[in-house]
Coordinates of C-alpha atoms and ligand atoms in Angstrom, one line a residue:
M5 CA 8.0 -44.6 -7.9
A6 CA 9.3 -41.5 -5.6
P7 CA 7.0 -39.3 -5.0
A8 CA 7.0 -36.5 -7.2
L9 CA 9.0 -33.1 -6.1
L10 CA 7.1 -29.9 -7.7
L11 CA 3.7 -30.2 -7.4
A12 CA 2.4 -28.5 -10.5
D13 CA 2.8 -31.9 -12.8
L14 CA 1.1 -33.5 -10.2
A15 CA -2.1 -31.2 -10.5
S16 CA -2.3 -31.7 -13.9
R17 CA -3.0 -35.2 -13.9
T18 CA -5.0 -35.5 -11.3
Q19 CA -8.7 -34.6 -10.5
T20 CA -9.0 -35.8 -6.6
V21 CA -6.1 -33.6 -3.5
P22 CA -3.9 -35.8 -2.6
S23 CA -4.5 -37.5 1.1
R24 CA -0.6 -34.9 1.8
Y25 CA -3.0 -31.7 0.6
I26 CA -5.5 -32.1 3.3
R27 CA -6.2 -30.3 5.9
P28 CA -7.7 -32.3 8.9
P29 CA -11.2 -30.8 9.0
S30 CA -11.0 -28.0 11.7
S31 CA -8.0 -26.3 9.9
R32 CA -9.5 -25.9 6.4
P33 CA -10.6 -22.4 4.7
N34 CA -14.1 -23.0 5.1
L35 CA -14.7 -20.4 1.2
A36 CA -18.1 -19.8 2.2
D37 CA -17.4 -17.5 5.4
V38 CA -14.9 -15.2 3.3
E39 CA -16.1 -11.8 2.5
T40 CA -14.8 -9.8 -1.2
S41 CA -13.4 -7.0 -1.0
S42 CA -15.4 -4.3 -2.1
A43 CA -12.9 -1.2 -3.8
A44 CA -13.4 0.4 -0.5
T45 CA -11.9 -2.5 1.9
F46 CA -8.0 -1.6 1.3
P47 CA -6.7 1.9 1.1
L48 CA -5.5 2.4 -1.9
V49 CA -2.5 5.1 -1.7
D50 CA -1.5 7.5 -4.7
L51 CA 2.4 8.1 -4.2
R52 CA 2.7 10.2 -7.0
E53 CA 2.1 13.3 -4.0
L54 CA 5.5 12.0 -2.0
S55 CA 7.0 14.0 -4.2
C56 CA 5.5 17.1 -3.4
S57 CA 3.0 19.2 -1.5
G58 CA 0.5 15.6 -0.8
R59 CA 3.6 14.4 1.2
A60 CA 2.3 15.0 5.0
G61 CA -1.0 13.1 3.8
V62 CA 0.0 10.0 2.0
V63 CA 2.4 9.5 5.0
Q64 CA -0.4 9.6 7.2
A65 CA -2.2 7.6 5.1
I66 CA 0.4 5.3 5.3
G67 CA 0.7 4.9 9.1
S68 CA -3.0 4.7 9.6
A69 CA -3.3 1.9 7.3
C70 CA -0.3 0.2 8.8
Q71 CA -1.5 0.7 12.5
S72 CA -5.5 -0.9 11.5
D73 CA -4.4 -3.4 8.9
G74 CA -0.6 -3.7 8.4
F75 CA -2.0 -4.0 4.8
F76 CA -3.1 -1.5 2.0
Q77 CA -2.7 -1.1 -2.2
V78 CA -0.3 1.1 -4.3
K79 CA -0.8 3.2 -7.1
N80 CA 1.6 5.4 -8.8
H81 CA 4.3 3.7 -7.5
G82 CA 7.3 4.2 -9.5
I83 CA 7.5 0.8 -11.6
P84 CA 7.4 1.1 -15.2
P85 CA 3.8 -1.6 -16.8
V86 CA 6.2 -2.3 -19.1
V87 CA 8.6 -4.0 -16.1
I88 CA 6.1 -5.7 -13.8
N89 CA 4.5 -7.3 -17.4
G90 CA 8.1 -8.7 -18.1
M91 CA 8.3 -9.9 -14.7
L92 CA 5.3 -12.2 -15.0
R93 CA 6.0 -13.1 -18.3
V94 CA 9.2 -14.3 -17.7
S95 CA 7.5 -15.9 -14.2
K96 CA 5.4 -17.4 -16.2
E97 CA 7.9 -19.1 -19.0
F98 CA 9.5 -20.5 -16.1
F99 CA 6.9 -22.5 -14.7
R100 CA 5.8 -23.8 -18.1
L101 CA 9.6 -25.6 -19.0
P102 CA 10.0 -29.1 -18.7
E103 CA 9.9 -30.5 -15.6
S104 CA 13.3 -31.7 -15.5
E105 CA 14.0 -28.4 -16.9
R106 CA 12.9 -26.4 -13.5
L107 CA 14.0 -29.3 -11.6
K108 CA 17.6 -28.3 -11.9
S109 CA 17.0 -25.3 -9.1
Y110 CA 15.4 -27.9 -7.4
S111 CA 16.9 -28.0 -3.3
D112 CA 14.8 -28.2 -0.2
D113 CA 17.3 -26.9 1.7
P114 CA 16.3 -23.5 2.7
S115 CA 19.4 -21.6 4.0
R116 CA 20.5 -21.4 -0.5
T117 CA 19.8 -18.5 -1.7
T118 CA 19.0 -19.4 -5.3
R119 CA 16.2 -22.5 -5.1
L120 CA 12.9 -23.6 -6.6
S121 CA 10.9 -26.2 -3.9
T122 CA 7.6 -26.6 -3.4
S123 CA 4.1 -26.1 -0.4
F124 CA 6.4 -24.3 2.3
N125 CA 9.6 -26.5 3.7
V126 CA 8.9 -30.2 3.2
R127 CA 11.9 -31.1 5.5
T128 CA 9.8 -29.9 8.8
E129 CA 6.1 -29.4 7.7
E130 CA 2.7 -32.4 8.2
V131 CA 0.7 -31.3 5.9
S132 CA 1.6 -29.7 2.2
N133 CA 0.4 -26.5 0.5
W134 CA -0.5 -26.1 -3.3
R135 CA 2.5 -24.4 -4.6
D136 CA 6.1 -24.7 -6.1
F137 CA 8.1 -21.3 -5.1
L138 CA 11.5 -20.0 -6.9
R139 CA 12.9 -18.3 -4.1
L140 CA 15.7 -15.7 -5.2
H141 CA 18.0 -13.3 -3.2
C142 CA 18.0 -9.9 -4.9
Y143 CA 20.3 -7.6 -3.5
P144 CA 23.1 -6.6 -3.5
L145 CA 21.9 -8.5 -7.4
E146 CA 25.3 -8.9 -8.2
N147 CA 26.6 -11.6 -5.6
Y148 CA 23.5 -13.6 -7.0
V149 CA 22.5 -13.2 -10.4
H150 CA 24.7 -15.7 -11.9
E151 CA 22.9 -18.2 -9.7
W152 CA 19.5 -17.3 -10.8
P153 CA 17.8 -19.9 -13.8
S154 CA 19.6 -18.9 -17.1
N155 CA 16.4 -19.9 -18.6
P156 CA 14.3 -18.6 -20.1
P157 CA 17.6 -16.5 -21.4
T158 CA 15.7 -13.0 -20.4
F159 CA 15.1 -13.7 -17.1
R160 CA 18.5 -12.5 -15.4
E161 CA 18.3 -9.7 -17.1
V162 CA 14.2 -8.8 -16.9
V163 CA 14.0 -9.9 -13.1
G164 CA 17.2 -7.9 -12.5
E165 CA 15.3 -5.0 -13.6
Y166 CA 12.2 -5.6 -12.0
S167 CA 14.0 -5.8 -8.2
K168 CA 15.9 -2.5 -8.8
Y169 CA 12.7 -1.4 -9.1
A170 CA 10.8 -3.4 -6.5
R171 CA 14.1 -2.1 -4.3
Q172 CA 13.5 1.8 -4.2
L173 CA 9.8 1.2 -3.7
A174 CA 10.5 -0.4 -0.7
L175 CA 12.8 2.3 0.2
K176 CA 10.3 4.6 -0.4
L177 CA 7.9 2.9 1.7
L178 CA 10.2 3.0 4.7
E179 CA 10.9 6.7 4.6
A180 CA 7.2 7.2 4.7
I181 CA 6.6 4.4 7.3
S182 CA 9.3 6.1 9.9
E183 CA 7.7 9.6 9.6
S184 CA 4.7 8.1 9.9
L185 CA 6.0 7.2 12.9
G186 CA 7.9 10.4 13.8
L187 CA 11.3 8.9 13.5
E188 CA 14.5 10.1 10.8
K189 CA 13.8 9.6 7.3
D190 CA 16.2 6.8 7.3
Y191 CA 15.2 5.0 10.7
M192 CA 14.2 2.1 9.1
E193 CA 16.6 1.3 6.3
K194 CA 19.6 1.9 8.9
S195 CA 17.8 -0.2 11.1
L196 CA 18.1 -2.7 8.4
G197 CA 21.9 -3.0 8.7
K198 CA 23.2 -3.7 4.8
Q199 CA 19.6 -4.9 4.2
A200 CA 18.3 -8.1 1.8
Q201 CA 15.8 -8.5 -0.9
H202 CA 14.5 -12.4 -1.0
M203 CA 12.0 -13.0 -3.9
A204 CA 9.3 -15.7 -4.0
V205 CA 7.5 -16.6 -8.0
N206 CA 4.8 -18.3 -6.1
Y207 CA 3.2 -21.1 -9.5
Y208 CA -0.1 -22.7 -7.5
P209 CA -1.8 -25.0 -10.3
P210 CA -5.3 -25.3 -10.7
C211 CA -7.2 -27.6 -7.6
P212 CA -9.6 -29.6 -8.2
Q213 CA -10.8 -29.5 -4.3
P214 CA -9.4 -25.9 -3.3
E215 CA -11.8 -26.6 0.0
L216 CA -9.6 -28.9 1.1
T217 CA -6.3 -27.3 1.4
Y218 CA -3.9 -24.1 1.0
G219 CA -1.7 -22.3 -1.2
L220 CA -0.1 -20.4 1.2
P221 CA -1.9 -21.0 5.3
G222 CA -2.5 -18.5 7.3
H223 CA 0.9 -16.8 8.2
K224 CA 2.7 -13.5 8.6
D225 CA 5.8 -12.4 6.9
P226 CA 8.8 -12.7 9.5
N227 CA 11.2 -9.7 7.1
A228 CA 10.2 -5.6 7.1
I229 CA 7.6 -5.2 4.0
T230 CA 6.0 -7.3 1.6
I231 CA 6.2 -6.2 -2.4
L232 CA 3.0 -8.3 -3.6
L233 CA 2.5 -9.1 -7.4
Q234 CA -0.5 -10.3 -8.2
D235 CA -1.5 -12.0 -11.7
G236 CA -5.2 -10.7 -12.3
V237 CA -6.3 -14.4 -10.4
S238 CA -5.7 -13.3 -6.5
G239 CA -6.4 -16.0 -4.0
L240 CA -4.8 -13.9 -1.1
Q241 CA -7.0 -13.0 2.3
V242 CA -5.9 -11.3 4.6
L243 CA -7.9 -11.2 8.6
R244 CA -9.4 -8.5 9.8
D245 CA -11.5 -8.6 12.8
G246 CA -11.7 -12.0 12.8
K247 CA -13.1 -12.6 9.3
W248 CA -11.3 -13.6 6.5
V249 CA -11.3 -11.1 3.5
A250 CA -10.2 -11.7 -0.1
V251 CA -7.7 -8.7 -2.0
D252 CA -9.2 -8.4 -5.4
S253 CA -6.0 -7.3 -7.8
I254 CA -6.3 -4.5 -9.5
P255 CA -3.6 -3.9 -12.3
N256 CA -0.9 -1.9 -12.5
T257 CA -1.1 -1.5 -8.3
F258 CA 1.1 -3.4 -5.5
V259 CA -0.5 -5.1 -2.5
I260 CA 2.2 -3.6 0.7
N261 CA 2.2 -5.7 3.8
I262 CA 4.1 -5.0 7.0
G263 CA 6.2 -7.5 8.4
D264 CA 7.0 -8.9 12.1
Q265 CA 10.1 -6.6 11.7
I266 CA 8.5 -3.4 11.4
Q267 CA 5.9 -4.7 14.1
V268 CA 9.2 -5.1 16.4
L269 CA 10.4 -1.8 15.5
S270 CA 7.6 -0.2 15.7
N271 CA 7.1 -1.7 19.2
D272 CA 3.6 -2.9 18.6
R273 CA 2.2 0.5 16.9
Y274 CA 2.1 -1.3 13.5
K275 CA 0.7 -5.1 12.9
S276 CA 2.2 -7.8 11.1
A277 CA -1.1 -9.2 9.7
L278 CA -1.9 -12.9 9.4
H279 CA -2.5 -13.4 5.8
R280 CA -3.2 -16.9 3.6
V281 CA -3.6 -17.5 -0.3
I282 CA -6.1 -20.2 -1.6
V283 CA -6.8 -21.8 -5.4
N284 CA -9.3 -22.2 -6.8
S285 CA -10.0 -25.2 -10.0
E286 CA -10.9 -22.8 -12.6
S287 CA -7.0 -21.2 -13.5
E288 CA -3.0 -20.9 -12.4
T289 CA -2.2 -17.7 -9.7
I290 CA 0.7 -16.2 -10.4
S291 CA 2.1 -14.1 -7.7
V292 CA 5.2 -12.2 -6.8
P293 CA 6.0 -11.6 -3.8
T294 CA 9.1 -9.0 -3.3
F295 CA 10.7 -9.3 0.4
Y296 CA 12.8 -6.8 2.0
C297 CA 14.3 -7.4 5.1
P298 CA 17.4 -6.9 7.1
S299 CA 20.8 -8.5 6.5
P300 CA 21.5 -11.4 8.5
D301 CA 24.1 -9.0 11.2
A302 CA 21.1 -6.7 11.7
V303 CA 20.3 -6.7 15.3
I304 CA 16.4 -6.2 15.2
A305 CA 14.5 -3.7 18.8
P306 CA 11.7 -1.4 19.8
A307 CA 12.9 2.2 18.5
E308 CA 14.1 3.8 21.3
A309 CA 11.4 6.8 20.6
L310 CA 8.7 4.7 20.4
V311 CA 9.7 3.6 24.2
D312 CA 8.9 5.1 27.2
E313 CA 7.1 4.4 30.5
E314 CA 3.0 4.0 29.4
H315 CA 5.1 1.6 26.2
P316 CA 7.6 -0.3 27.7
S317 CA 9.5 -2.4 25.1
V318 CA 7.4 -5.5 24.3
Y319 CA 10.5 -7.4 22.5
R320 CA 14.5 -8.5 23.4
S321 CA 16.8 -7.0 21.1
F322 CA 17.8 -10.5 19.0
T323 CA 19.3 -10.6 15.6
Y324 CA 17.5 -11.3 12.4
G325 CA 19.4 -14.2 11.3
E326 CA 18.3 -15.8 15.0
Y327 CA 14.6 -15.0 13.8
Y328 CA 14.6 -15.9 10.4
D329 CA 16.1 -19.6 11.1
K330 CA 13.2 -19.9 13.7
F331 CA 10.6 -19.4 11.1
W332 CA 11.3 -21.2 8.4
N333 CA 11.8 -24.3 10.4
R334 CA 8.7 -24.3 13.3
G335 CA 6.6 -24.1 10.0
L336 CA 4.0 -22.0 8.9
Q337 CA 1.6 -21.9 11.6
R338 CA -1.3 -19.0 13.1
E339 CA 0.4 -18.0 15.9
S340 CA 3.1 -15.5 14.9
C341 CA 6.9 -15.6 15.5
L342 CA 7.2 -12.7 17.7
D343 CA 6.1 -14.4 20.6
M344 CA 8.8 -15.5 20.8
F345 CA 10.9 -12.9 20.9
R346 CA 9.0 -11.2 23.2
A347 CA 10.6 -9.7 26.2
I348 CA 10.4 -10.3 29.7
D349 CA 9.0 -8.6 32.6
Ligands
OGA30 C1 3.7 -15.2 0.4 C2 2.8 -14.5 0.5 C3 0.8 -14.0 -1.3 C4 0.4 -14.6 -2.4 O1 4.4 -15.5 -0.1 O2 3.9 -14.7 1.8 O3 1.6 -14.4 1.7 O4 -1.0 -13.8 -3.0 N1 2.1 -15.1 -0.5 O5 0.8 -15.3 -3.0
NI31 NI1 3.2 -14.0 3.3

């Protein structure tokens, strides 16, 4: 029999983790050693204040979170609960379609703009991850929406609506981040060229032996900024001071993290943080990250205003297309892709 293309259906039939998902003992999650986050672990920033007199305080809070952890959560972000719930609902409906229906979107080619796949990059990796994912390009919406799944029947409309709101939130955050670095408000947005927006709908099935595998192993996001929508159960963990910290999912909030491109643009003032996803034996997990990115032809380099004698340019300039290809082809590794773009002194 041909090996299964997707994980979901295989996972529902097995009592043990198949060998291709098992990590060598030295790189397993070590779940006993994870800190469970208390409410205060990562800052919860109230974005309502961005449009009134409290703006400077919010900008400062975002700046200091980007500097210390590269992670924070946001509330009063402007995305209505009905839009969020719709997005989560069609995500679940999609992954409940018969496998033959889901497979219509299957591709293992990372350059495809719409595709359902599994793990991370099945063409290059040695060990697989406990995840299926649907990846979509979302901006400009009219260039891509016709490629998206047409089943569930409301998918295109509901996801299109969500992606427009997510873009507005990304732009709002990029403005605050630019200001927090002392740059013009539109600095980050302009640096991303024509811009791009991708979305993943991640599906992590229940796993009989979560201590042997990952939903996603430790990695840094290659894009500019990530807006993560979680559905109750969270498997996300962030490395802080050498320890993995579990991030709680809070209803109607988003987890925001800085990606590699903001680390570069900020000349290392802000950190793209290492994070991973662990799975659990009880329930499936759905998460929907929006990756806001430069367009492939945008040239990325540290902002001139952040480079001086004391802070020489840490990176050479490159196109995002070059960065992105390297990211997908080298696999998810602890060492960041950033190291391949350091300035030679
Ligand atoms: C990712 C990611 C987190 C999650 O897709 O890059 O880190 O909880 N996802 O699914
Ligand atoms: Ni990530």
